[in-house]
PDB file of C-alpha atoms in Angstrom:
ATOM      1  CA  MET A  18      -0.187  -0.099   0.183  1.00 41.00           C
ATOM      2  CA  ASN A  19       1.503   3.236  -1.114  1.00 59.00           C
ATOM      3  CA  LYS A  20       1.455   6.260   1.578  1.00 79.00           C
ATOM      4  CA  LYS A  21       2.831  10.146   1.130  1.00 87.00           C
ATOM      5  CA  LEU A  22       5.536  10.765   2.956  1.00 92.00           C
ATOM      6  CA  LYS A  23       4.492  12.227   7.349  1.00 92.00           C
ATOM      7  CA  THR A  24       7.451  15.340   7.105  1.00 94.00           C
ATOM      8  CA  VAL A  25       9.736  17.467   4.308  1.00 96.00           C
ATOM      9  CA  LEU A  26      12.070  19.943   6.634  1.00 97.00           C
ATOM     10  CA  LEU A  27      12.612  22.975   4.735  1.00 98.00           C
ATOM     11  CA  LEU A  28      15.097  25.239   5.473  1.00 98.00           C
ATOM     12  CA  ASP A  29      16.865  28.440   2.862  1.00 97.00           C
ATOM     13  CA  ASP A  30      17.163  31.605   4.917  1.00 96.00           C
ATOM     14  CA  ASN A  31      14.607  33.162   1.840  1.00 95.00           C
ATOM     15  CA  GLY A  32      11.061  33.143   3.080  1.00 95.00           C
ATOM     16  CA  ALA A  33      10.426  33.695  -1.323  1.00 96.00           C
ATOM     17  CA  THR A  34      12.654  30.314  -1.851  1.00 96.00           C
ATOM     18  CA  ASN A  35      10.665  28.307   0.781  1.00 97.00           C
ATOM     19  CA  VAL A  36       6.778  28.902  -0.610  1.00 97.00           C
ATOM     20  CA  ILE A  37       8.181  27.939  -4.352  1.00 97.00           C
ATOM     21  CA  HIS A  38      10.232  25.034  -2.752  1.00 97.00           C
ATOM     22  CA  ALA A  39       6.752  23.930  -0.650  1.00 97.00           C
ATOM     23  CA  LYS A  40       4.478  24.754  -3.678  1.00 96.00           C
ATOM     24  CA  PHE A  41       5.840  22.455  -5.714  1.00 95.00           C
ATOM     25  CA  ILE A  42       6.398  20.807  -3.120  1.00 95.00           C
ATOM     26  CA  SER A  43       2.404  20.080  -2.771  1.00 94.00           C
ATOM     27  CA  LYS A  44       1.916  19.407  -6.599  1.00 93.00           C
ATOM     28  CA  ALA A  45       3.553  16.404  -6.322  1.00 91.00           C
ATOM     29  CA  ASN A  46       1.658  15.289  -3.731  1.00 89.00           C
ATOM     30  CA  CYS A  47       3.750  13.165  -1.763  1.00 89.00           C
ATOM     31  CA  VAL A  48       3.257  14.726   1.349  1.00 93.00           C
ATOM     32  CA  GLU A  49       1.032  15.106   4.657  1.00 93.00           C
ATOM     33  CA  GLN A  50       3.509  18.077   6.494  1.00 94.00           C
ATOM     34  CA  ILE A  51       5.486  20.775   4.887  1.00 97.00           C
ATOM     35  CA  LEU A  52       7.445  22.754   7.246  1.00 96.00           C
ATOM     36  CA  LYS A  53       9.638  25.432   6.490  1.00 97.00           C
ATOM     37  CA  PHE A  54      12.527  26.998   8.203  1.00 97.00           C
ATOM     38  CA  GLN A  55      14.431  30.440   7.407  1.00 97.00           C
ATOM     39  CA  CYS A  56      16.817  30.075  10.322  1.00 97.00           C
ATOM     40  CA  ALA A  57      19.250  26.680  10.639  1.00 97.00           C
ATOM     41  CA  ILE A  58      19.407  27.400  14.266  1.00 96.00           C
ATOM     42  CA  LYS A  59      15.244  27.347  15.210  1.00 95.00           C
ATOM     43  CA  ALA A  60      15.772  23.989  12.496  1.00 95.00           C
ATOM     44  CA  LEU A  61      17.713  22.803  14.671  1.00 92.00           C
ATOM     45  CA  LYS A  62      16.053  23.719  18.297  1.00 91.00           C
ATOM     46  CA  HIS A  63      11.901  22.270  16.586  1.00 91.00           C
ATOM     47  CA  LEU A  64      13.964  18.663  15.448  1.00 89.00           C
ATOM     48  CA  LYS A  65      15.602  18.533  19.089  1.00 85.00           C
ATOM     49  CA  SER A  66      12.173  18.997  20.478  1.00 85.00           C
ATOM     50  CA  GLU A  67      10.593  16.601  17.670  1.00 69.00           C
ATOM     51  CA  ALA A  68      12.795  14.018  18.706  1.00 62.00           C
ATOM     52  CA  PRO A  69      12.508  10.382  17.858  1.00 61.00           C
ATOM     53  CA  LYS A  70      10.127  12.417  14.810  1.00 78.00           C
ATOM     54  CA  SER A  71      12.528  13.267  12.621  1.00 85.00           C
ATOM     55  CA  PRO A  72      11.166  14.892   8.641  1.00 92.00           C
ATOM     56  CA  ASP A  73      11.138  11.705   6.587  1.00 93.00           C
ATOM     57  CA  LEU A  74      13.139  14.379   4.009  1.00 96.00           C
ATOM     58  CA  ILE A  75      14.707  17.529   4.651  1.00 96.00           C
ATOM     59  CA  PHE A  76      15.963  20.105   2.138  1.00 98.00           C
ATOM     60  CA  VAL A  77      18.901  22.124   3.422  1.00 97.00           C
ATOM     61  CA  ASP A  78      20.555  25.135   1.635  1.00 95.00           C
ATOM     62  CA  ILE A  79      24.556  25.620   1.700  1.00 92.00           C
ATOM     63  CA  ASN A  80      24.580  29.847   2.277  1.00 90.00           C
ATOM     64  CA  MET A  81      22.647  31.111   5.653  1.00 93.00           C
ATOM     65  CA  PRO A  82      23.535  33.588   7.381  1.00 92.00           C
ATOM     66  CA  VAL A  83      24.511  33.267  11.473  1.00 91.00           C
ATOM     67  CA  MET A  84      24.613  29.381  10.456  1.00 95.00           C
ATOM     68  CA  ASN A  85      25.630  27.661   7.450  1.00 94.00           C
ATOM     69  CA  GLY A  86      24.110  24.546   5.719  1.00 94.00           C
ATOM     70  CA  TRP A  87      27.113  22.644   6.493  1.00 94.00           C
ATOM     71  CA  LYS A  88      27.274  24.133  10.861  1.00 95.00           C
ATOM     72  CA  PHE A  89      23.440  23.054  10.268  1.00 95.00           C
ATOM     73  CA  LEU A  90      24.914  18.938   8.833  1.00 93.00           C
ATOM     74  CA  GLU A  91      27.149  19.405  11.749  1.00 92.00           C
ATOM     75  CA  GLU A  92      24.737  19.919  14.377  1.00 92.00           C
ATOM     76  CA  PHE A  93      22.663  17.563  12.994  1.00 90.00           C
ATOM     77  CA  GLU A  94      24.626  14.359  13.065  1.00 87.00           C
ATOM     78  CA  LYS A  95      25.546  15.336  16.603  1.00 86.00           C
ATOM     79  CA  MET A  96      21.885  14.169  17.568  1.00 83.00           C
ATOM     80  CA  ASN A  97      21.073  11.035  18.887  1.00 75.00           C
ATOM     81  CA  SER A  98      17.136  10.495  17.688  1.00 65.00           C
ATOM     82  CA  PRO A  99      17.531   7.030  16.240  1.00 61.00           C
ATOM     83  CA  GLU A 100      15.425   8.503  13.238  1.00 54.00           C
ATOM     84  CA  LYS A 101      17.621  10.607  11.474  1.00 62.00           C
ATOM     85  CA  LYS A 102      19.284   8.231  10.948  1.00 65.00           C
ATOM     86  CA  GLU A 103      16.176   7.690   8.113  1.00 81.00           C
ATOM     87  CA  SER A 104      16.010  11.399   7.097  1.00 90.00           C
ATOM     88  CA  ILE A 105      16.707  11.450   3.111  1.00 94.00           C
ATOM     89  CA  VAL A 106      19.092  14.814   3.110  1.00 95.00           C
ATOM     90  CA  VAL A 107      19.222  16.796   0.645  1.00 97.00           C
ATOM     91  CA  LEU A 108      21.519  20.398  -0.147  1.00 95.00           C
ATOM     92  CA  LEU A 109      20.569  22.206  -2.468  1.00 93.00           C
ATOM     93  CA  SER A 110      22.419  25.868  -3.894  1.00 87.00           C
ATOM     94  CA  THR A 111      22.046  28.038  -6.527  1.00 85.00           C
ATOM     95  CA  SER A 112      24.994  27.112  -7.672  1.00 78.00           C
ATOM     96  CA  LEU A 113      28.466  24.614  -5.696  1.00 75.00           C
ATOM     97  CA  SER A 114      32.147  24.947  -6.435  1.00 79.00           C
ATOM     98  CA  SER A 115      34.162  21.857  -6.514  1.00 82.00           C
ATOM     99  CA  ASN A 116      35.008  22.655  -2.914  1.00 84.00           C
ATOM    100  CA  ASP A 117      31.532  22.259  -2.036  1.00 83.00           C
ATOM    101  CA  ARG A 118      30.693  19.095  -4.246  1.00 84.00           C
ATOM    102  CA  GLU A 119      33.648  17.275  -2.541  1.00 86.00           C
ATOM    103  CA  LYS A 120      32.922  18.201   0.861  1.00 87.00           C
ATOM    104  CA  ALA A 121      29.323  17.386   0.127  1.00 89.00           C
ATOM    105  CA  SER A 122      30.238  13.732  -1.048  1.00 88.00           C
ATOM    106  CA  LYS A 123      32.728  13.252   2.297  1.00 89.00           C
ATOM    107  CA  THR A 124      29.178  13.990   4.561  1.00 88.00           C
ATOM    108  CA  LYS A 125      27.963  11.094   5.867  1.00 87.00           C
ATOM    109  CA  SER A 126      24.462  13.074   6.152  1.00 89.00           C
ATOM    110  CA  ILE A 127      23.991  13.914   2.232  1.00 93.00           C
ATOM    111  CA  ASP A 128      22.233  11.880   0.450  1.00 93.00           C
ATOM    112  CA  GLU A 129      21.921  14.584  -2.914  1.00 93.00           C
ATOM    113  CA  VAL A 130      22.681  17.719  -4.342  1.00 92.00           C
ATOM    114  CA  ARG A 131      20.660  20.063  -6.410  1.00 92.00           C
ATOM    115  CA  LEU A 132      21.191  22.820  -7.758  1.00 90.00           C
ATOM    116  CA  LYS A 133      18.101  25.528  -6.346  1.00 91.00           C
ATOM    117  CA  PRO A 134      15.713  25.709  -7.275  1.00 92.00           C
ATOM    118  CA  LEU A 135      13.043  22.628  -7.284  1.00 94.00           C
ATOM    119  CA  THR A 136      10.765  21.814  -9.270  1.00 94.00           C
ATOM    120  CA  VAL A 137       7.648  19.454  -9.378  1.00 94.00           C
ATOM    121  CA  LYS A 138      10.058  16.944 -11.628  1.00 94.00           C
ATOM    122  CA  ALA A 139      13.174  17.834  -9.289  1.00 95.00           C
ATOM    123  CA  VAL A 140      10.740  16.343  -5.984  1.00 95.00           C
ATOM    124  CA  GLN A 141       9.498  13.418  -8.131  1.00 92.00           C
ATOM    125  CA  GLU A 142      12.553  12.059  -8.693  1.00 94.00           C
ATOM    126  CA  ILE A 143      14.275  12.591  -4.984  1.00 95.00           C
ATOM    127  CA  VAL A 144      10.403  10.936  -3.713  1.00 93.00           C
ATOM    128  CA  ALA A 145      10.952   8.236  -6.898  1.00 92.00           C
ATOM    129  CA  ASN A 146      14.761   7.095  -5.632  1.00 93.00           C
ATOM    130  CA  PHE A 147      14.899   7.010  -1.985  1.00 93.00           C
ATOM    131  CA  PHE A 148      10.783   6.963  -1.340  1.00 90.00           C
ATOM    132  CA  PRO A 149       9.487   4.813  -3.649  1.00 81.00           C
ATOM    133  CA  LEU A 150       6.196   3.670  -2.585  1.00 69.00           C
ATOM    134  CA  CYS A 151       5.621   6.992  -2.400  1.00 70.00           C
ATOM    135  CA  PRO A 152       3.023   8.306  -4.811  1.00 65.00           C
ATOM    136  CA  THR A 153       3.588  11.057  -7.138  1.00 65.00           C
ATOM    137  CA  ASN A 154       1.587  12.571  -9.657  1.00 60.00           C
TER     138      ASN A 154
END
């Protein structure tokens, strides 16, 4: 039986980007709840307070003020939630340098790297790849 993902978390300091990505995820019709955060510290606080109920899928922007995506992922990896290990993490950026690609390949919590902006098709590909029993439009 196919079922939707319970939660997707969007982390991007640009609120408009979060709104656009949330619309594309909604159009893919694959998730019950979308959480949007513009601050990595607030996202971590939420994740820690909700443990062990980690999101099924997390989209993280690299370049953010105060705490960037790399630091967020470093702190995320330190979390003790057993379900955290089941969260799929997709790193997002408007442009990836070769250094960023290399660093991403060595970061254990990153499952995939994508260029922004997301599209409905990109969301559907990610869901089909990591959650094959989850329906998408």
